[in-house]
PDB file of C-alpha atoms in Angstrom:
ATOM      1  CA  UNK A   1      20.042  -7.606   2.635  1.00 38.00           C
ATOM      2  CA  UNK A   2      17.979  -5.283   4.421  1.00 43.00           C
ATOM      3  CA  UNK A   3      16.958  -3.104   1.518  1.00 44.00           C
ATOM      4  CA  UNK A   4      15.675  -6.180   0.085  1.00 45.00           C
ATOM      5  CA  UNK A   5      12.305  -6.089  -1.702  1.00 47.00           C
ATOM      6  CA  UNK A   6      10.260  -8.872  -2.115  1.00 45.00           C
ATOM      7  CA  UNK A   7       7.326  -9.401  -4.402  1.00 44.00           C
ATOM      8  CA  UNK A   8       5.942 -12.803  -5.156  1.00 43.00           C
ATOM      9  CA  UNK A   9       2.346 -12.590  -7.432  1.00 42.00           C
ATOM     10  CA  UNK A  10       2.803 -16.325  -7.872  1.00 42.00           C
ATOM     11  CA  UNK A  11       1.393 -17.090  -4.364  1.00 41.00           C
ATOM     12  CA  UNK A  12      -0.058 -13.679  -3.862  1.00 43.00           C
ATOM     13  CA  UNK A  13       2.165 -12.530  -0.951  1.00 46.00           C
ATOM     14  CA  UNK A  14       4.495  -9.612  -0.368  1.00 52.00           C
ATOM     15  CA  UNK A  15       7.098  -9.250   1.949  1.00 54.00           C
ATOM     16  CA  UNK A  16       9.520  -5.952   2.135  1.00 57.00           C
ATOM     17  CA  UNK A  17      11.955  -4.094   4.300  1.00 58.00           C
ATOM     18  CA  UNK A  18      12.861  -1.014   3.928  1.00 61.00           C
ATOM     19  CA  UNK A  19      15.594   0.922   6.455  1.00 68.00           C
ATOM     20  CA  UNK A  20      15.975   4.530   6.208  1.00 69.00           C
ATOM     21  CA  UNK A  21      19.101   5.874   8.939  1.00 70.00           C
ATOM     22  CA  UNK A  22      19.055   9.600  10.208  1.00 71.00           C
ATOM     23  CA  UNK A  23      21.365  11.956  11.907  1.00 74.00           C
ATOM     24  CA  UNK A  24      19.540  10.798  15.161  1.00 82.00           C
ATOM     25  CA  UNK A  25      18.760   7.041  14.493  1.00 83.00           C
ATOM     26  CA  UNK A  26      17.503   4.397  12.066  1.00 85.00           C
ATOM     27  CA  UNK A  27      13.913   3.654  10.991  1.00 86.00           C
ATOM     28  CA  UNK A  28      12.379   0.252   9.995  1.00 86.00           C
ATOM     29  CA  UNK A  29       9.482  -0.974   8.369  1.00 88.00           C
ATOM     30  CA  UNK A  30       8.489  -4.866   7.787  1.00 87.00           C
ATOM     31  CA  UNK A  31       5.645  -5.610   5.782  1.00 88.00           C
ATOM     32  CA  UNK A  32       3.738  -8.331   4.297  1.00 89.00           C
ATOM     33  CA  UNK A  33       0.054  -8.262   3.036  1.00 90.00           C
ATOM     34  CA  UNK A  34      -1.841 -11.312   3.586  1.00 88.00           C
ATOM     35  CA  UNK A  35      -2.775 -11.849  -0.759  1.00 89.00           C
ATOM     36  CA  UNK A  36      -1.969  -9.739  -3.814  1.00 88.00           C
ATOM     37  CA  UNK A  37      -5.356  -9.400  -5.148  1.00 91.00           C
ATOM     38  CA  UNK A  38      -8.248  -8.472  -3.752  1.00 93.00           C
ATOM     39  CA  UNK A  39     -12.034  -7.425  -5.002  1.00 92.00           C
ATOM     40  CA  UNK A  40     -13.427  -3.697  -4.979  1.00 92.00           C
ATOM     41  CA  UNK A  41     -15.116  -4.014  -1.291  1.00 91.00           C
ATOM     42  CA  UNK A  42     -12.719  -6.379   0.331  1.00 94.00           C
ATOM     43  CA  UNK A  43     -10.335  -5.790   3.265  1.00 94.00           C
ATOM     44  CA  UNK A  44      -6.606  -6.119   2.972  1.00 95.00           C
ATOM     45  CA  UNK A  45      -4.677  -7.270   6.020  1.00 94.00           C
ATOM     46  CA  UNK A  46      -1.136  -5.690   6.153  1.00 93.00           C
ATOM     47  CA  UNK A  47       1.184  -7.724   8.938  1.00 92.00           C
ATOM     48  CA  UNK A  48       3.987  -4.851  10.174  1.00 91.00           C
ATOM     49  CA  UNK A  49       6.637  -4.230  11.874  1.00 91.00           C
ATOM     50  CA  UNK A  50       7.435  -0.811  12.814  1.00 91.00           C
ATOM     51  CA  UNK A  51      11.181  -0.352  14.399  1.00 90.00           C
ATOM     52  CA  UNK A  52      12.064   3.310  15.851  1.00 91.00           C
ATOM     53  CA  UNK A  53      15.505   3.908  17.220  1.00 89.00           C
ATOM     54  CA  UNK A  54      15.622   7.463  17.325  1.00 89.00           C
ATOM     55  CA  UNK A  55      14.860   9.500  20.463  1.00 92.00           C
ATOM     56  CA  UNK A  56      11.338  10.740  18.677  1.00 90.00           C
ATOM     57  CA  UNK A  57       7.756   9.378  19.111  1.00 93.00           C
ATOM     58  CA  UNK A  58       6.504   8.324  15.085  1.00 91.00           C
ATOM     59  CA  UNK A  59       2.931   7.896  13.381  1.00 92.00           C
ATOM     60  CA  UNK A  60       3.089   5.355  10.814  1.00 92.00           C
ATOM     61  CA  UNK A  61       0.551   5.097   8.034  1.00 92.00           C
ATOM     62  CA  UNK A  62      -0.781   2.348   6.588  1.00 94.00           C
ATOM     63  CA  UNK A  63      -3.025   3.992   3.642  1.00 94.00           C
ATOM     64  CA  UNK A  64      -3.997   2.097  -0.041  1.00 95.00           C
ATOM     65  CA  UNK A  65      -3.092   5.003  -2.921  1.00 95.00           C
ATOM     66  CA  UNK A  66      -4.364   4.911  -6.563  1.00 95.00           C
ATOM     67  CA  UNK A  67      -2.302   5.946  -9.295  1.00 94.00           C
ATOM     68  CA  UNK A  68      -3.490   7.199 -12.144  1.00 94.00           C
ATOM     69  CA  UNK A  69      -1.745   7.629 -15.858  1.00 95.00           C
ATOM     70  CA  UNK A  70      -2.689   9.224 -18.655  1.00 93.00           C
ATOM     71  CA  UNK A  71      -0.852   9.298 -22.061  1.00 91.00           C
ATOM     72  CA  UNK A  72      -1.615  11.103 -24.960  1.00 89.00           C
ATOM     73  CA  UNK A  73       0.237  12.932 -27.775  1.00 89.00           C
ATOM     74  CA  UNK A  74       3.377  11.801 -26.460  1.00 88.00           C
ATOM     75  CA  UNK A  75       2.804  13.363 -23.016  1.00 92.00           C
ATOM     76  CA  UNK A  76       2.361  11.060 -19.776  1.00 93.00           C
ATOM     77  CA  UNK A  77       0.436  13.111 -16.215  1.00 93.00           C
ATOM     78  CA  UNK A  78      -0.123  11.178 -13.477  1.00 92.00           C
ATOM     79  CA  UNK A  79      -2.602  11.092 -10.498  1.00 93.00           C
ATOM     80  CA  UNK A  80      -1.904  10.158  -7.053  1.00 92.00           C
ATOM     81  CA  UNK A  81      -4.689   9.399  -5.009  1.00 92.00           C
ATOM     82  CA  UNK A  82      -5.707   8.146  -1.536  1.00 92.00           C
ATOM     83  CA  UNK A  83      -8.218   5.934  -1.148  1.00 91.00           C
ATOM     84  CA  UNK A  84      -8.376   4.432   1.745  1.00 89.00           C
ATOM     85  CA  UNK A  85      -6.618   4.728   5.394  1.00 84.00           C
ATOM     86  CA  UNK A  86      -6.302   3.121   8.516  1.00 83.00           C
ATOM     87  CA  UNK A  87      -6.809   5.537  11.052  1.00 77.00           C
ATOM     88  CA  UNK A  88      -5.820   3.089  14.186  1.00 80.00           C
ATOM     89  CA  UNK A  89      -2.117   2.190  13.608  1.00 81.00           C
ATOM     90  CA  UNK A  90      -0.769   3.164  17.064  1.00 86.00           C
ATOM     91  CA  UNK A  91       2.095   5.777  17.777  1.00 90.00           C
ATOM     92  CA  UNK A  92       5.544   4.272  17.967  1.00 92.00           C
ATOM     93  CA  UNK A  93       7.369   5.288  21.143  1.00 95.00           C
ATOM     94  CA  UNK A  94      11.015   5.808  21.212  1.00 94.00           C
ATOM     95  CA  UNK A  95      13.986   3.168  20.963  1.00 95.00           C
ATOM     96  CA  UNK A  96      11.246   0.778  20.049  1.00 95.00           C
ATOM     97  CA  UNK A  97       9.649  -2.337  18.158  1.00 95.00           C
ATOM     98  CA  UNK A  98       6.172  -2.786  17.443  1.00 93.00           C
ATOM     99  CA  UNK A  99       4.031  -5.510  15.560  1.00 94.00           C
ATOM    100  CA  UNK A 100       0.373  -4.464  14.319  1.00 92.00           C
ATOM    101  CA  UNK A 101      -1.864  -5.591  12.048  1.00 94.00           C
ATOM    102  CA  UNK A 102      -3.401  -3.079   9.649  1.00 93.00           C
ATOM    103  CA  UNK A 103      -7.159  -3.635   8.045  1.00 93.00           C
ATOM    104  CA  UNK A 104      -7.561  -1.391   4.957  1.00 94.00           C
ATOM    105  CA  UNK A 105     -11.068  -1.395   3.732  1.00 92.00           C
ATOM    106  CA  UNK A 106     -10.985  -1.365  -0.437  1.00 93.00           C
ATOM    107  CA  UNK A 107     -14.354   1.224  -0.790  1.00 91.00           C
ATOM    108  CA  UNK A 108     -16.707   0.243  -3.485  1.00 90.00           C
ATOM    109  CA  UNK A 109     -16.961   4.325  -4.091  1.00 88.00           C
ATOM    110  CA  UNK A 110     -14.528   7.041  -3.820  1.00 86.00           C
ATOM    111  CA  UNK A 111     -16.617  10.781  -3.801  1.00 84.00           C
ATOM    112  CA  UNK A 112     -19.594   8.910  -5.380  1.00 85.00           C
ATOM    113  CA  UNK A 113     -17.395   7.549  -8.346  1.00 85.00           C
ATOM    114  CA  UNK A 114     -17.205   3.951  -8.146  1.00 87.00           C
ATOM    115  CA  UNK A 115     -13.414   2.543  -7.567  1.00 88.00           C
ATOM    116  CA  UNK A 116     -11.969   1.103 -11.110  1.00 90.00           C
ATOM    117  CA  UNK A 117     -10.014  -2.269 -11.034  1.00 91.00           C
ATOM    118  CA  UNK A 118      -6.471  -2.152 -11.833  1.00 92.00           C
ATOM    119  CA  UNK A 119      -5.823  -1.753 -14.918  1.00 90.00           C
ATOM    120  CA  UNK A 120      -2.522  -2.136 -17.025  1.00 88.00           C
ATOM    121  CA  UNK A 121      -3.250  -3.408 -20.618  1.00 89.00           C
ATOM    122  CA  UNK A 122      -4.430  -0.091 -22.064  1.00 89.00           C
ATOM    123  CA  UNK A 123      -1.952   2.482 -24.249  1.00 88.00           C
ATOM    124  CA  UNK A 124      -4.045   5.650 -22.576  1.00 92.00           C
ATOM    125  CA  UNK A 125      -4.395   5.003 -19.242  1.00 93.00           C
ATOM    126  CA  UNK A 126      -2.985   2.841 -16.342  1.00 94.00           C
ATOM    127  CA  UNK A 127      -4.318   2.237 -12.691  1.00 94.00           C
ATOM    128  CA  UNK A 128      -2.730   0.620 -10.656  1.00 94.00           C
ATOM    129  CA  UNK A 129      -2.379   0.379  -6.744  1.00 94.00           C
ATOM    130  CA  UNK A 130      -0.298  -0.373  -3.777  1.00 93.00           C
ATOM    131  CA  UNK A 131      -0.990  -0.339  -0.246  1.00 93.00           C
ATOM    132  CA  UNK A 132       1.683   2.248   1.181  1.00 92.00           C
ATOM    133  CA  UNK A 133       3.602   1.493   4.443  1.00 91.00           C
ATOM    134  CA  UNK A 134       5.320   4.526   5.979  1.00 89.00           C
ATOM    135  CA  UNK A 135       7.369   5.849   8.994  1.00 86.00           C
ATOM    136  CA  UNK A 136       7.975   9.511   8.361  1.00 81.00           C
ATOM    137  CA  UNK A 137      10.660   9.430   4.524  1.00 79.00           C
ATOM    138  CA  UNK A 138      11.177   5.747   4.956  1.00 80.00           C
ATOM    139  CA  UNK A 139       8.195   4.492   2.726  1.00 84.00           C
ATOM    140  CA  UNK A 140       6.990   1.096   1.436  1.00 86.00           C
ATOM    141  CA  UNK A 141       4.561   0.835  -1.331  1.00 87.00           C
ATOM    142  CA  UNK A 142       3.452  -3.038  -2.283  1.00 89.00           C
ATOM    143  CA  UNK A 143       1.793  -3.701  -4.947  1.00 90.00           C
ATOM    144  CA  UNK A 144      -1.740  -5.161  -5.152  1.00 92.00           C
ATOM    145  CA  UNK A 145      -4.085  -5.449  -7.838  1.00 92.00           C
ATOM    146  CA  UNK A 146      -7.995  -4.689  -7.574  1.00 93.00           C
ATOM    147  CA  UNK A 147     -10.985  -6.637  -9.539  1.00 91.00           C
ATOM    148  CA  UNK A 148     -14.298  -6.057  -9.869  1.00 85.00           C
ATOM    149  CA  UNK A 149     -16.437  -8.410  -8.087  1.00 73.00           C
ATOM    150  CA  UNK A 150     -19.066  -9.045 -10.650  1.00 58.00           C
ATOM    151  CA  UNK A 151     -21.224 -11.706 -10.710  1.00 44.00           C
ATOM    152  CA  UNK A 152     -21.876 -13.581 -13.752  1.00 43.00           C
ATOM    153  CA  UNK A 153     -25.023 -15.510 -14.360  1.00 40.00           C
ATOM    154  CA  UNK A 154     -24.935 -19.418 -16.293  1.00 40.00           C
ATOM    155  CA  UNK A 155     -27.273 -19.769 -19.095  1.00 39.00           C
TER     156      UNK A 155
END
């Protein structure tokens, strides 16, 4: 199926697909990250495939976003936030396929704040995060989860 989505926490990888057609062609995205959760500080590899067959030169991204929810009195808002980008992912020429391996560093800070660990188990608040994958509207978002890297002393 090639809208198939594929998300496996068991053995911490990811694999999706994602095909978007236009007037003028198709676009295509592979991707797979290399683990499904990393440590505030770490570097997540994203493995891609970008496929262009439209008569137009396209920037992907390859950027980690932070989403933020908030619930109270019945009410939900939520925050969308970049926090990290990889600012080499190469132009994709015309009629074309192209394989590229994305390095997204996970800061320890974000505007001075430090960077909060996913976190889902809360009533109040949720944040969670997924490395997004894009080529123009056709847009991937997988999953990963983010953990403090503490280090605990034996006594």
């Amino acid at each position: 199926n090639p809208f198939a989505k594929k998300i496996e926490a068991l053995n911490f990888s990811s694999f999706c697909y994602w095909l978007r057609c236009f007037p003028n062609g198709t676009l295509a995205i592979e991707a797979q990250t290399d683990k499904f959760v990393y440590h505030i500080g770490e570097v997540i590899t994203v493995n891609c495939v970008f496929k262009n067959w439209t008569p137009t030169i396209i920037e992907p991204q390859v950027k980690l976003m932070q989403y933020i929810k908030f619930s109270a009195n019945g009410k939900d808002r939520t925050k969308e936030l970049e926090i990290s980008y990889d600012f080499i992912v190469p132009t994709l020429e015309p009629n074309s396929v192209r394989n590229f391996i994305s390095k997204i560093d996970v800061p320890k800070y974000v505007d001075d704040i430090p960077l909060s660990a996913t976190l889902t188990n809360c009533p109040l608040i949720k944040v969670t995060y997924c490395v997004l994958v894009a080529l123009r509207k056709a847009k991937l978002c997988i999953p990963v989860v983010l953990e403090n890297n503490y280090s605990r002393s034996k006594s």
